[in-house]
Amino acid sequence: MVKNKNESIEKSKYEKYLHSLSKDQLIKIIFPPVNFIKNKYIKSYKKIALKFSYYGKNFHGLVMQDNKDTVELRILRVMYYNGLINSFISNNISFAGRTDAGVSAKNMVMSVTFPSILTEEENSNILKNTVEKNNSNENFILEKNKEYDYIKMLNSGLPEEILIHSYSLVPKDFDARHSCISRKYKYFFRSNNLNINLMKEICKYFFEVKNFENFCKKSKEKEFKKKGLEIDKTYYCRSLTSISIEMVEDSVYCLNIKAKSFLHNMVRKIFWVLQQVGLNNSIDIFYKILNGDVQCGTAKAENLLFYGCEYDENLYFLGSNDNKNDYIIERFIKSEIYK
């Protein structure tokens, strides 16, 4: 019953999105560039981790939403019309992180189940040998010569703001979100009228914060209240692995922040606090927000970049296209930081 209900909700979301499109937009969906996979060639299904980047300013976030153009919708649409997935609501799809409207990403990871020309035994042997030998070259060369060119198929139908640049075979129980052990973000900013040294000093104060309830958007709590439930306050407990500020180039700086997981808008709110400290040459705002005396503001989304994630599993990514990946990030930085 739960599965059918969830499927109904997701179908409803997609139907609403289709109704919101113009005639030309619908034509592009109905007749996209495709390389249909033939069922007669499929010998098995395998789970892979896709690594991709996107310039998020023109999208309403990563994951699908009602009547919104999102990165996930663009990717799933291309997967669907290439025959890599059968619907928009299955295939064990998961993301390492979730980004809001305007936020960009480099090295985001997505797990998904795809059809394969290879047998299940062949895929299992490739995965086993790759892990045991700690070397992916020989096994992935074998796979690339035999397997569907997933990266080419996907990029052929995606806009230039989204780039799939590599993938890795993963175990069946791998989940891009739940298997992730750390996530890293970068927030870029100009040094105009900011006390950078004081901002750097205050960074270490966040290591002492154990409950980030006042440094996040309480989206999950609102969801619970709608259902008449109370959220467990331990949900807001997080620990930062690292936080620092570095100069990227003349007058341009970057906040680097890493943790196992983040709350909604947590990074943007942390930077907002640091920015206020730098503008006012005072740390008072940090304590006022920590104690709940004043509300925390939120820094703009466009300067935030999901920079990568880590896993316990040995993932060996095939088909990297770093040059174009760097171009996306360069475009992101120039358009937002230097304007």
mmCIF file of C-alpha atoms in Angstrom:
data_model
loop_
_atom_site.group_PDB
_atom_site.id
_atom_site.type_symbol
_atom_site.label_atom_id
_atom_site.label_comp_id
_atom_site.label_asym_id
_atom_site.label_seq_id
_atom_site.Cartn_x
_atom_site.Cartn_y
_atom_site.Cartn_z
ATOM 1 C CA MET A 1 0.000 0.000 0.000
ATOM 2 C CA VAL A 2 2.807 2.437 0.881
ATOM 3 C CA LYS A 3 4.600 1.760 -2.387
ATOM 4 C CA ASN A 4 1.435 2.327 -4.445
ATOM 5 C CA LYS A 5 0.704 5.550 -2.566
ATOM 6 C CA ASN A 6 4.236 6.868 -3.158
ATOM 7 C CA GLU A 7 4.045 5.950 -6.844
ATOM 8 C CA SER A 8 0.731 7.798 -7.138
ATOM 9 C CA ILE A 9 2.223 10.920 -5.539
ATOM 10 C CA GLU A 10 5.271 10.897 -7.838
ATOM 11 C CA LYS A 11 3.112 10.344 -10.934
ATOM 12 C CA SER A 12 0.922 13.252 -9.893
ATOM 13 C CA LYS A 13 3.988 15.494 -9.553
ATOM 14 C CA TYR A 14 5.190 14.615 -13.032
ATOM 15 C CA GLU A 15 1.726 15.089 -14.564
ATOM 16 C CA LYS A 16 1.510 18.571 -13.026
ATOM 17 C CA TYR A 17 4.932 19.375 -14.447
ATOM 18 C CA LEU A 18 3.865 18.269 -17.951
ATOM 19 C CA HIS A 19 0.734 20.440 -17.802
ATOM 20 C CA SER A 20 2.900 23.460 -16.977
ATOM 21 C CA LEU A 21 5.000 23.136 -20.156
ATOM 22 C CA SER A 22 4.548 24.960 -23.439
ATOM 23 C CA LYS A 23 3.948 23.165 -26.744
ATOM 24 C CA ASP A 24 7.609 23.491 -27.768
ATOM 25 C CA GLN A 25 8.801 22.163 -24.416
ATOM 26 C CA LEU A 26 6.499 19.147 -24.713
ATOM 27 C CA ILE A 27 7.799 18.408 -28.219
ATOM 28 C CA LYS A 28 11.363 18.360 -26.886
ATOM 29 C CA ILE A 29 10.310 15.832 -24.256
ATOM 30 C CA ILE A 30 8.416 13.633 -26.720
ATOM 31 C CA PHE A 31 11.178 13.705 -29.354
ATOM 32 C CA PRO A 32 14.494 13.941 -27.481
ATOM 33 C CA PRO A 33 17.852 12.736 -28.860
ATOM 34 C CA VAL A 34 17.799 9.030 -27.982
ATOM 35 C CA ASN A 35 19.794 5.817 -28.211
ATOM 36 C CA PHE A 36 17.148 3.299 -27.229
ATOM 37 C CA ILE A 37 18.404 0.185 -25.503
ATOM 38 C CA LYS A 38 17.076 -3.008 -27.046
ATOM 39 C CA ASN A 39 15.637 -5.443 -24.508
ATOM 40 C CA LYS A 40 17.003 -8.432 -26.420
ATOM 41 C CA TYR A 41 20.568 -7.322 -25.595
ATOM 42 C CA ILE A 42 19.983 -6.882 -21.856
ATOM 43 C CA LYS A 43 21.496 -9.758 -19.871
ATOM 44 C CA SER A 44 21.313 -8.343 -16.354
ATOM 45 C CA TYR A 45 20.890 -5.233 -14.233
ATOM 46 C CA LYS A 46 23.633 -3.672 -12.159
ATOM 47 C CA LYS A 47 23.971 -0.890 -9.653
ATOM 48 C CA ILE A 48 26.329 1.963 -10.440
ATOM 49 C CA ALA A 49 27.355 5.263 -8.906
ATOM 50 C CA LEU A 50 27.246 8.184 -11.330
ATOM 51 C CA LYS A 51 29.430 11.205 -10.648
ATOM 52 C CA PHE A 52 28.185 14.461 -12.143
ATOM 53 C CA SER A 53 28.344 18.237 -11.905
ATOM 54 C CA TYR A 54 25.831 20.963 -12.543
ATOM 55 C CA TYR A 55 25.540 24.729 -12.642
ATOM 56 C CA GLY A 56 22.455 25.208 -10.507
ATOM 57 C CA LYS A 57 21.444 28.816 -11.030
ATOM 58 C CA ASN A 58 18.810 27.982 -13.647
ATOM 59 C CA PHE A 59 17.325 25.006 -11.780
ATOM 60 C CA HIS A 60 14.961 24.741 -8.833
ATOM 61 C CA GLY A 61 17.280 22.483 -6.889
ATOM 62 C CA LEU A 62 18.515 18.941 -7.399
ATOM 63 C CA VAL A 63 15.550 16.706 -6.527
ATOM 64 C CA MET A 64 12.169 16.633 -8.269
ATOM 65 C CA GLN A 65 9.458 19.080 -7.155
ATOM 66 C CA ASP A 66 5.944 19.955 -8.307
ATOM 67 C CA ASN A 67 5.941 21.994 -11.529
ATOM 68 C CA LYS A 68 9.655 22.791 -11.197
ATOM 69 C CA ASP A 69 12.577 22.309 -13.552
ATOM 70 C CA THR A 70 15.139 20.420 -11.467
ATOM 71 C CA VAL A 71 18.444 18.691 -12.153
ATOM 72 C CA GLU A 72 16.990 15.293 -11.240
ATOM 73 C CA LEU A 73 14.082 15.723 -13.640
ATOM 74 C CA ARG A 74 16.459 16.523 -16.511
ATOM 75 C CA ILE A 75 18.631 13.494 -15.763
ATOM 76 C CA LEU A 76 15.751 11.046 -15.265
ATOM 77 C CA ARG A 77 14.078 12.229 -18.444
ATOM 78 C CA VAL A 78 17.187 11.395 -20.487
ATOM 79 C CA MET A 79 17.569 8.058 -18.706
ATOM 80 C CA TYR A 80 13.947 7.201 -19.426
ATOM 81 C CA TYR A 81 14.041 8.034 -23.123
ATOM 82 C CA ASN A 82 17.271 6.107 -23.560
ATOM 83 C CA GLY A 83 15.685 3.042 -21.996
ATOM 84 C CA LEU A 84 18.005 3.036 -18.980
ATOM 85 C CA ILE A 85 15.087 3.264 -16.549
ATOM 86 C CA ASN A 86 11.456 2.220 -16.915
ATOM 87 C CA SER A 87 9.893 4.970 -14.830
ATOM 88 C CA PHE A 88 10.652 8.080 -12.804
ATOM 89 C CA ILE A 89 9.868 6.446 -9.465
ATOM 90 C CA SER A 90 12.004 3.339 -9.107
ATOM 91 C CA ASN A 91 15.501 2.079 -9.970
ATOM 92 C CA ASN A 92 16.905 2.595 -6.446
ATOM 93 C CA ILE A 93 17.806 6.216 -7.185
ATOM 94 C CA SER A 94 19.603 8.113 -4.432
ATOM 95 C CA PHE A 95 21.833 11.201 -4.186
ATOM 96 C CA ALA A 96 24.775 11.948 -1.897
ATOM 97 C CA GLY A 97 23.275 15.329 -1.077
ATOM 98 C CA ARG A 98 20.347 17.619 -1.769
ATOM 99 C CA THR A 99 20.897 21.144 -3.044
ATOM 100 C CA ASP A 100 18.409 24.007 -3.145
ATOM 101 C CA ALA A 101 17.503 26.242 -6.074
ATOM 102 C CA GLY A 102 20.550 28.120 -7.342
ATOM 103 C CA VAL A 103 23.146 25.891 -5.666
ATOM 104 C CA SER A 104 25.720 24.175 -7.893
ATOM 105 C CA ALA A 105 27.620 20.920 -7.464
ATOM 106 C CA LYS A 106 30.907 19.352 -8.440
ATOM 107 C CA ASN A 107 31.298 15.596 -8.006
ATOM 108 C CA MET A 108 27.760 14.906 -6.826
ATOM 109 C CA VAL A 109 27.139 11.150 -6.652
ATOM 110 C CA MET A 110 23.948 9.368 -7.652
ATOM 111 C CA SER A 111 23.266 5.643 -7.288
ATOM 112 C CA VAL A 112 20.971 3.959 -9.797
ATOM 113 C CA THR A 113 20.276 0.531 -11.298
ATOM 114 C CA PHE A 114 20.925 0.237 -15.054
ATOM 115 C CA PRO A 115 20.498 -2.534 -17.648
ATOM 116 C CA SER A 116 23.705 -4.256 -18.732
ATOM 117 C CA ILE A 117 24.950 -6.174 -21.758
ATOM 118 C CA LEU A 118 27.103 -8.222 -19.385
ATOM 119 C CA THR A 119 25.759 -11.120 -17.366
ATOM 120 C CA GLU A 120 25.321 -10.831 -13.618
ATOM 121 C CA GLU A 121 28.306 -13.142 -13.144
ATOM 122 C CA GLU A 122 30.524 -10.997 -15.382
ATOM 123 C CA ASN A 123 29.566 -7.828 -13.522
ATOM 124 C CA SER A 124 30.151 -9.514 -10.164
ATOM 125 C CA ASN A 125 33.604 -10.678 -11.246
ATOM 126 C CA ILE A 126 34.553 -7.210 -12.490
ATOM 127 C CA LEU A 127 33.455 -5.654 -9.200
ATOM 128 C CA LYS A 128 35.194 -8.338 -7.130
ATOM 129 C CA ASN A 129 38.478 -8.123 -9.049
ATOM 130 C CA THR A 130 38.438 -4.331 -8.960
ATOM 131 C CA VAL A 131 38.114 -4.264 -5.170
ATOM 132 C CA GLU A 132 40.575 -7.106 -4.507
ATOM 133 C CA LYS A 133 43.280 -5.827 -6.865
ATOM 134 C CA ASN A 134 42.703 -2.223 -5.824
ATOM 135 C CA ASN A 135 43.088 -1.318 -9.484
ATOM 136 C CA SER A 136 40.281 -0.486 -11.867
ATOM 137 C CA ASN A 137 42.109 -0.107 -15.188
ATOM 138 C CA GLU A 138 42.100 -3.673 -16.507
ATOM 139 C CA ASN A 139 38.558 -4.464 -15.413
ATOM 140 C CA PHE A 140 37.014 -1.227 -16.574
ATOM 141 C CA ILE A 141 38.717 -1.452 -19.969
ATOM 142 C CA LEU A 142 37.065 -4.853 -20.324
ATOM 143 C CA GLU A 143 33.718 -3.419 -19.306
ATOM 144 C CA LYS A 144 33.961 -0.313 -21.472
ATOM 145 C CA ASN A 145 34.567 -2.360 -24.607
ATOM 146 C CA LYS A 146 31.522 -4.526 -23.942
ATOM 147 C CA GLU A 147 29.122 -2.333 -22.006
ATOM 148 C CA TYR A 148 26.678 0.393 -22.982
ATOM 149 C CA ASP A 149 28.315 3.817 -23.087
ATOM 150 C CA TYR A 150 26.196 5.227 -20.267
ATOM 151 C CA ILE A 151 28.021 8.553 -20.106
ATOM 152 C CA LYS A 152 27.672 9.295 -23.821
ATOM 153 C CA MET A 153 24.004 8.298 -23.806
ATOM 154 C CA LEU A 154 23.210 10.598 -20.899
ATOM 155 C CA ASN A 155 25.239 13.636 -21.936
ATOM 156 C CA SER A 156 23.758 13.550 -25.456
ATOM 157 C CA GLY A 157 20.413 14.702 -24.079
ATOM 158 C CA LEU A 158 21.455 16.938 -21.188
ATOM 159 C CA PRO A 159 21.903 20.733 -21.278
ATOM 160 C CA GLU A 160 25.437 22.084 -20.976
ATOM 161 C CA GLU A 161 24.785 23.054 -17.347
ATOM 162 C CA ILE A 162 24.679 19.361 -16.384
ATOM 163 C CA LEU A 163 27.539 16.957 -17.038
ATOM 164 C CA ILE A 164 27.778 13.249 -16.229
ATOM 165 C CA HIS A 165 31.514 12.664 -16.202
ATOM 166 C CA SER A 166 32.181 9.231 -14.671
ATOM 167 C CA TYR A 167 30.654 6.137 -13.089
ATOM 168 C CA SER A 168 31.663 3.240 -10.871
ATOM 169 C CA LEU A 169 30.337 -0.255 -10.322
ATOM 170 C CA VAL A 170 29.028 -0.611 -6.760
ATOM 171 C CA PRO A 171 27.602 -3.411 -4.575
ATOM 172 C CA LYS A 172 23.834 -3.955 -4.636
ATOM 173 C CA ASP A 173 23.443 -2.558 -1.124
ATOM 174 C CA PHE A 174 25.292 0.674 -1.957
ATOM 175 C CA ASP A 175 23.241 3.837 -1.485
ATOM 176 C CA ALA A 176 24.638 7.211 -2.549
ATOM 177 C CA ARG A 177 23.006 8.923 0.420
ATOM 178 C CA HIS A 178 23.132 6.405 3.256
ATOM 179 C CA SER A 179 26.555 4.965 2.377
ATOM 180 C CA CYS A 180 28.149 8.415 2.345
ATOM 181 C CA ILE A 181 30.528 9.094 5.253
ATOM 182 C CA SER A 182 31.331 12.764 4.551
ATOM 183 C CA ARG A 183 30.246 15.708 2.427
ATOM 184 C CA LYS A 184 32.132 18.868 1.575
ATOM 185 C CA TYR A 185 30.885 22.308 0.551
ATOM 186 C CA LYS A 186 32.573 25.500 -0.588
ATOM 187 C CA TYR A 187 31.083 28.965 -0.258
ATOM 188 C CA PHE A 188 32.766 31.635 -2.408
ATOM 189 C CA PHE A 189 32.750 35.327 -1.521
ATOM 190 C CA ARG A 190 34.511 38.644 -2.065
ATOM 191 C CA SER A 191 36.544 40.167 0.751
ATOM 192 C CA ASN A 192 34.948 43.620 0.408
ATOM 193 C CA ASN A 193 34.814 45.356 3.815
ATOM 194 C CA LEU A 194 35.174 42.046 5.655
ATOM 195 C CA ASN A 195 37.538 41.329 8.530
ATOM 196 C CA ILE A 196 38.846 38.056 7.093
ATOM 197 C CA ASN A 197 41.180 37.341 10.007
ATOM 198 C CA LEU A 198 38.344 37.596 12.524
ATOM 199 C CA MET A 199 36.150 35.379 10.334
ATOM 200 C CA LYS A 200 38.918 32.766 10.261
ATOM 201 C CA GLU A 201 39.194 32.961 14.029
ATOM 202 C CA ILE A 202 35.464 32.449 14.546
ATOM 203 C CA CYS A 203 35.421 29.342 12.336
ATOM 204 C CA LYS A 204 36.809 27.242 15.188
ATOM 205 C CA TYR A 205 33.886 28.283 17.419
ATOM 206 C CA PHE A 206 31.605 26.076 15.324
ATOM 207 C CA PHE A 207 33.530 22.976 16.430
ATOM 208 C CA GLU A 208 32.074 23.586 19.894
ATOM 209 C CA VAL A 209 28.494 23.710 18.606
ATOM 210 C CA LYS A 210 26.795 20.342 19.063
ATOM 211 C CA ASN A 211 23.214 21.342 18.302
ATOM 212 C CA PHE A 212 22.709 23.366 15.103
ATOM 213 C CA GLU A 213 18.991 23.967 15.587
ATOM 214 C CA ASN A 214 19.512 27.738 15.399
ATOM 215 C CA PHE A 215 21.816 27.460 12.387
ATOM 216 C CA CYS A 216 19.446 25.752 9.951
ATOM 217 C CA LYS A 217 16.063 25.952 8.254
ATOM 218 C CA LYS A 218 13.633 23.793 10.238
ATOM 219 C CA SER A 219 12.050 22.107 7.232
ATOM 220 C CA LYS A 220 11.883 18.663 8.816
ATOM 221 C CA GLU A 221 10.272 20.047 11.968
ATOM 222 C CA LYS A 222 7.523 21.666 9.880
ATOM 223 C CA GLU A 223 6.863 18.326 8.178
ATOM 224 C CA PHE A 224 6.485 16.654 11.556
ATOM 225 C CA LYS A 225 4.119 19.346 12.855
ATOM 226 C CA LYS A 226 1.842 18.925 9.831
ATOM 227 C CA LYS A 227 1.482 15.287 10.865
ATOM 228 C CA GLY A 228 0.864 16.246 14.489
ATOM 229 C CA LEU A 229 4.242 14.891 15.591
ATOM 230 C CA GLU A 230 7.124 16.309 17.609
ATOM 231 C CA ILE A 231 10.639 16.075 16.223
ATOM 232 C CA ASP A 232 13.386 14.595 18.381
ATOM 233 C CA LYS A 233 15.763 17.476 19.129
ATOM 234 C CA THR A 234 18.753 15.176 18.702
ATOM 235 C CA TYR A 235 17.992 15.464 14.984
ATOM 236 C CA TYR A 236 19.755 18.839 15.070
ATOM 237 C CA CYS A 237 22.958 17.387 16.521
ATOM 238 C CA ARG A 238 25.787 17.521 14.002
ATOM 239 C CA SER A 239 29.595 17.584 14.199
ATOM 240 C CA LEU A 240 31.842 19.416 11.770
ATOM 241 C CA THR A 241 34.913 17.562 10.533
ATOM 242 C CA SER A 242 36.618 20.713 9.291
ATOM 243 C CA ILE A 243 35.872 24.378 8.643
ATOM 244 C CA SER A 244 38.267 26.999 7.300
ATOM 245 C CA ILE A 245 38.565 30.049 5.059
ATOM 246 C CA GLU A 246 41.158 30.276 2.300
ATOM 247 C CA MET A 247 42.039 32.755 -0.424
ATOM 248 C CA VAL A 248 41.148 31.508 -3.911
ATOM 249 C CA GLU A 249 42.694 34.446 -5.726
ATOM 250 C CA ASP A 250 43.038 38.179 -5.226
ATOM 251 C CA SER A 251 40.053 39.447 -3.163
ATOM 252 C CA VAL A 252 38.161 36.157 -3.590
ATOM 253 C CA TYR A 253 37.866 33.770 -0.644
ATOM 254 C CA CYS A 254 36.233 30.456 0.038
ATOM 255 C CA LEU A 255 34.673 28.879 3.119
ATOM 256 C CA ASN A 256 35.507 25.155 3.179
ATOM 257 C CA ILE A 257 33.277 23.056 5.390
ATOM 258 C CA LYS A 258 33.082 19.294 5.815
ATOM 259 C CA ALA A 259 30.883 16.976 7.895
ATOM 260 C CA LYS A 260 29.184 13.613 7.732
ATOM 261 C CA SER A 261 25.853 15.345 7.170
ATOM 262 C CA PHE A 262 24.310 18.810 7.111
ATOM 263 C CA LEU A 263 20.930 20.258 8.004
ATOM 264 C CA HIS A 264 18.830 22.269 5.548
ATOM 265 C CA ASN A 265 20.545 25.619 4.769
ATOM 266 C CA MET A 266 23.140 24.908 7.471
ATOM 267 C CA VAL A 267 26.159 25.925 5.375
ATOM 268 C CA ARG A 268 24.532 29.118 4.099
ATOM 269 C CA LYS A 269 23.520 30.123 7.621
ATOM 270 C CA ILE A 270 26.976 29.423 9.028
ATOM 271 C CA PHE A 271 28.477 31.656 6.359
ATOM 272 C CA TRP A 272 25.879 34.353 7.072
ATOM 273 C CA VAL A 273 27.072 34.420 10.692
ATOM 274 C CA LEU A 274 30.716 34.622 9.619
ATOM 275 C CA GLN A 275 29.844 37.413 7.200
ATOM 276 C CA GLN A 276 28.123 39.423 9.951
ATOM 277 C CA VAL A 277 31.156 38.942 12.177
ATOM 278 C CA GLY A 278 33.421 40.177 9.389
ATOM 279 C CA LEU A 279 31.234 43.200 8.639
ATOM 280 C CA ASN A 280 30.730 44.310 12.241
ATOM 281 C CA ASN A 281 34.118 43.306 13.698
ATOM 282 C CA SER A 282 32.272 41.601 16.539
ATOM 283 C CA ILE A 283 31.503 38.012 17.571
ATOM 284 C CA ASP A 284 28.328 38.965 19.467
ATOM 285 C CA ILE A 285 26.043 37.751 16.674
ATOM 286 C CA PHE A 286 27.426 34.222 17.008
ATOM 287 C CA TYR A 287 26.383 33.942 20.660
ATOM 288 C CA LYS A 288 23.030 35.652 20.116
ATOM 289 C CA ILE A 289 22.077 33.108 17.461
ATOM 290 C CA LEU A 290 23.518 30.198 19.433
ATOM 291 C CA ASN A 291 21.367 31.177 22.426
ATOM 292 C CA GLY A 292 18.282 31.793 20.291
ATOM 293 C CA ASP A 293 18.122 35.521 21.048
ATOM 294 C CA VAL A 294 17.958 36.482 17.357
ATOM 295 C CA GLN A 295 17.149 34.594 14.169
ATOM 296 C CA CYS A 296 19.916 33.574 11.808
ATOM 297 C CA GLY A 297 19.876 34.946 8.277
ATOM 298 C CA THR A 298 20.678 32.919 5.156
ATOM 299 C CA ALA A 299 23.426 33.711 2.644
ATOM 300 C CA LYS A 300 22.560 33.665 -1.080
ATOM 301 C CA ALA A 301 22.379 30.263 -2.748
ATOM 302 C CA GLU A 302 24.320 31.007 -5.929
ATOM 303 C CA ASN A 303 27.707 31.210 -4.165
ATOM 304 C CA LEU A 304 27.405 27.727 -2.670
ATOM 305 C CA LEU A 305 29.017 24.681 -4.250
ATOM 306 C CA PHE A 306 28.617 21.039 -3.217
ATOM 307 C CA TYR A 307 32.237 20.015 -3.677
ATOM 308 C CA GLY A 308 32.314 16.272 -3.141
ATOM 309 C CA CYS A 309 31.664 13.295 -0.894
ATOM 310 C CA GLU A 310 33.436 10.221 0.460
ATOM 311 C CA TYR A 311 32.563 6.557 0.957
ATOM 312 C CA ASP A 312 34.019 3.604 2.816
ATOM 313 C CA GLU A 313 33.710 1.559 -0.365
ATOM 314 C CA ASN A 314 36.492 1.694 -2.950
ATOM 315 C CA LEU A 315 34.834 3.425 -5.875
ATOM 316 C CA TYR A 316 36.738 3.531 -9.159
ATOM 317 C CA PHE A 317 35.138 5.945 -11.577
ATOM 318 C CA LEU A 318 35.346 5.355 -15.316
ATOM 319 C CA GLY A 319 35.115 8.013 -18.023
ATOM 320 C CA SER A 320 36.193 11.181 -16.241
ATOM 321 C CA ASN A 321 35.853 14.393 -18.230
ATOM 322 C CA ASP A 322 37.612 16.814 -15.907
ATOM 323 C CA ASN A 323 38.169 19.592 -18.452
ATOM 324 C CA LYS A 324 34.480 20.173 -19.069
ATOM 325 C CA ASN A 325 33.775 19.619 -15.381
ATOM 326 C CA ASP A 326 36.218 22.402 -14.500
ATOM 327 C CA TYR A 327 34.579 24.628 -17.115
ATOM 328 C CA ILE A 328 31.233 24.313 -15.345
ATOM 329 C CA ILE A 329 32.800 25.320 -12.042
ATOM 330 C CA GLU A 330 34.750 28.176 -13.637
ATOM 331 C CA ARG A 331 31.542 29.485 -15.160
ATOM 332 C CA PHE A 332 29.839 29.211 -11.791
ATOM 333 C CA ILE A 333 32.553 31.178 -9.991
ATOM 334 C CA LYS A 334 32.893 33.908 -12.601
ATOM 335 C CA SER A 335 29.177 34.506 -13.024
ATOM 336 C CA GLU A 336 28.447 34.779 -9.313
ATOM 337 C CA ILE A 337 31.604 36.106 -7.675
ATOM 338 C CA TYR A 338 32.762 38.668 -10.197
ATOM 339 C CA LYS A 339 29.458 40.195 -11.249
#
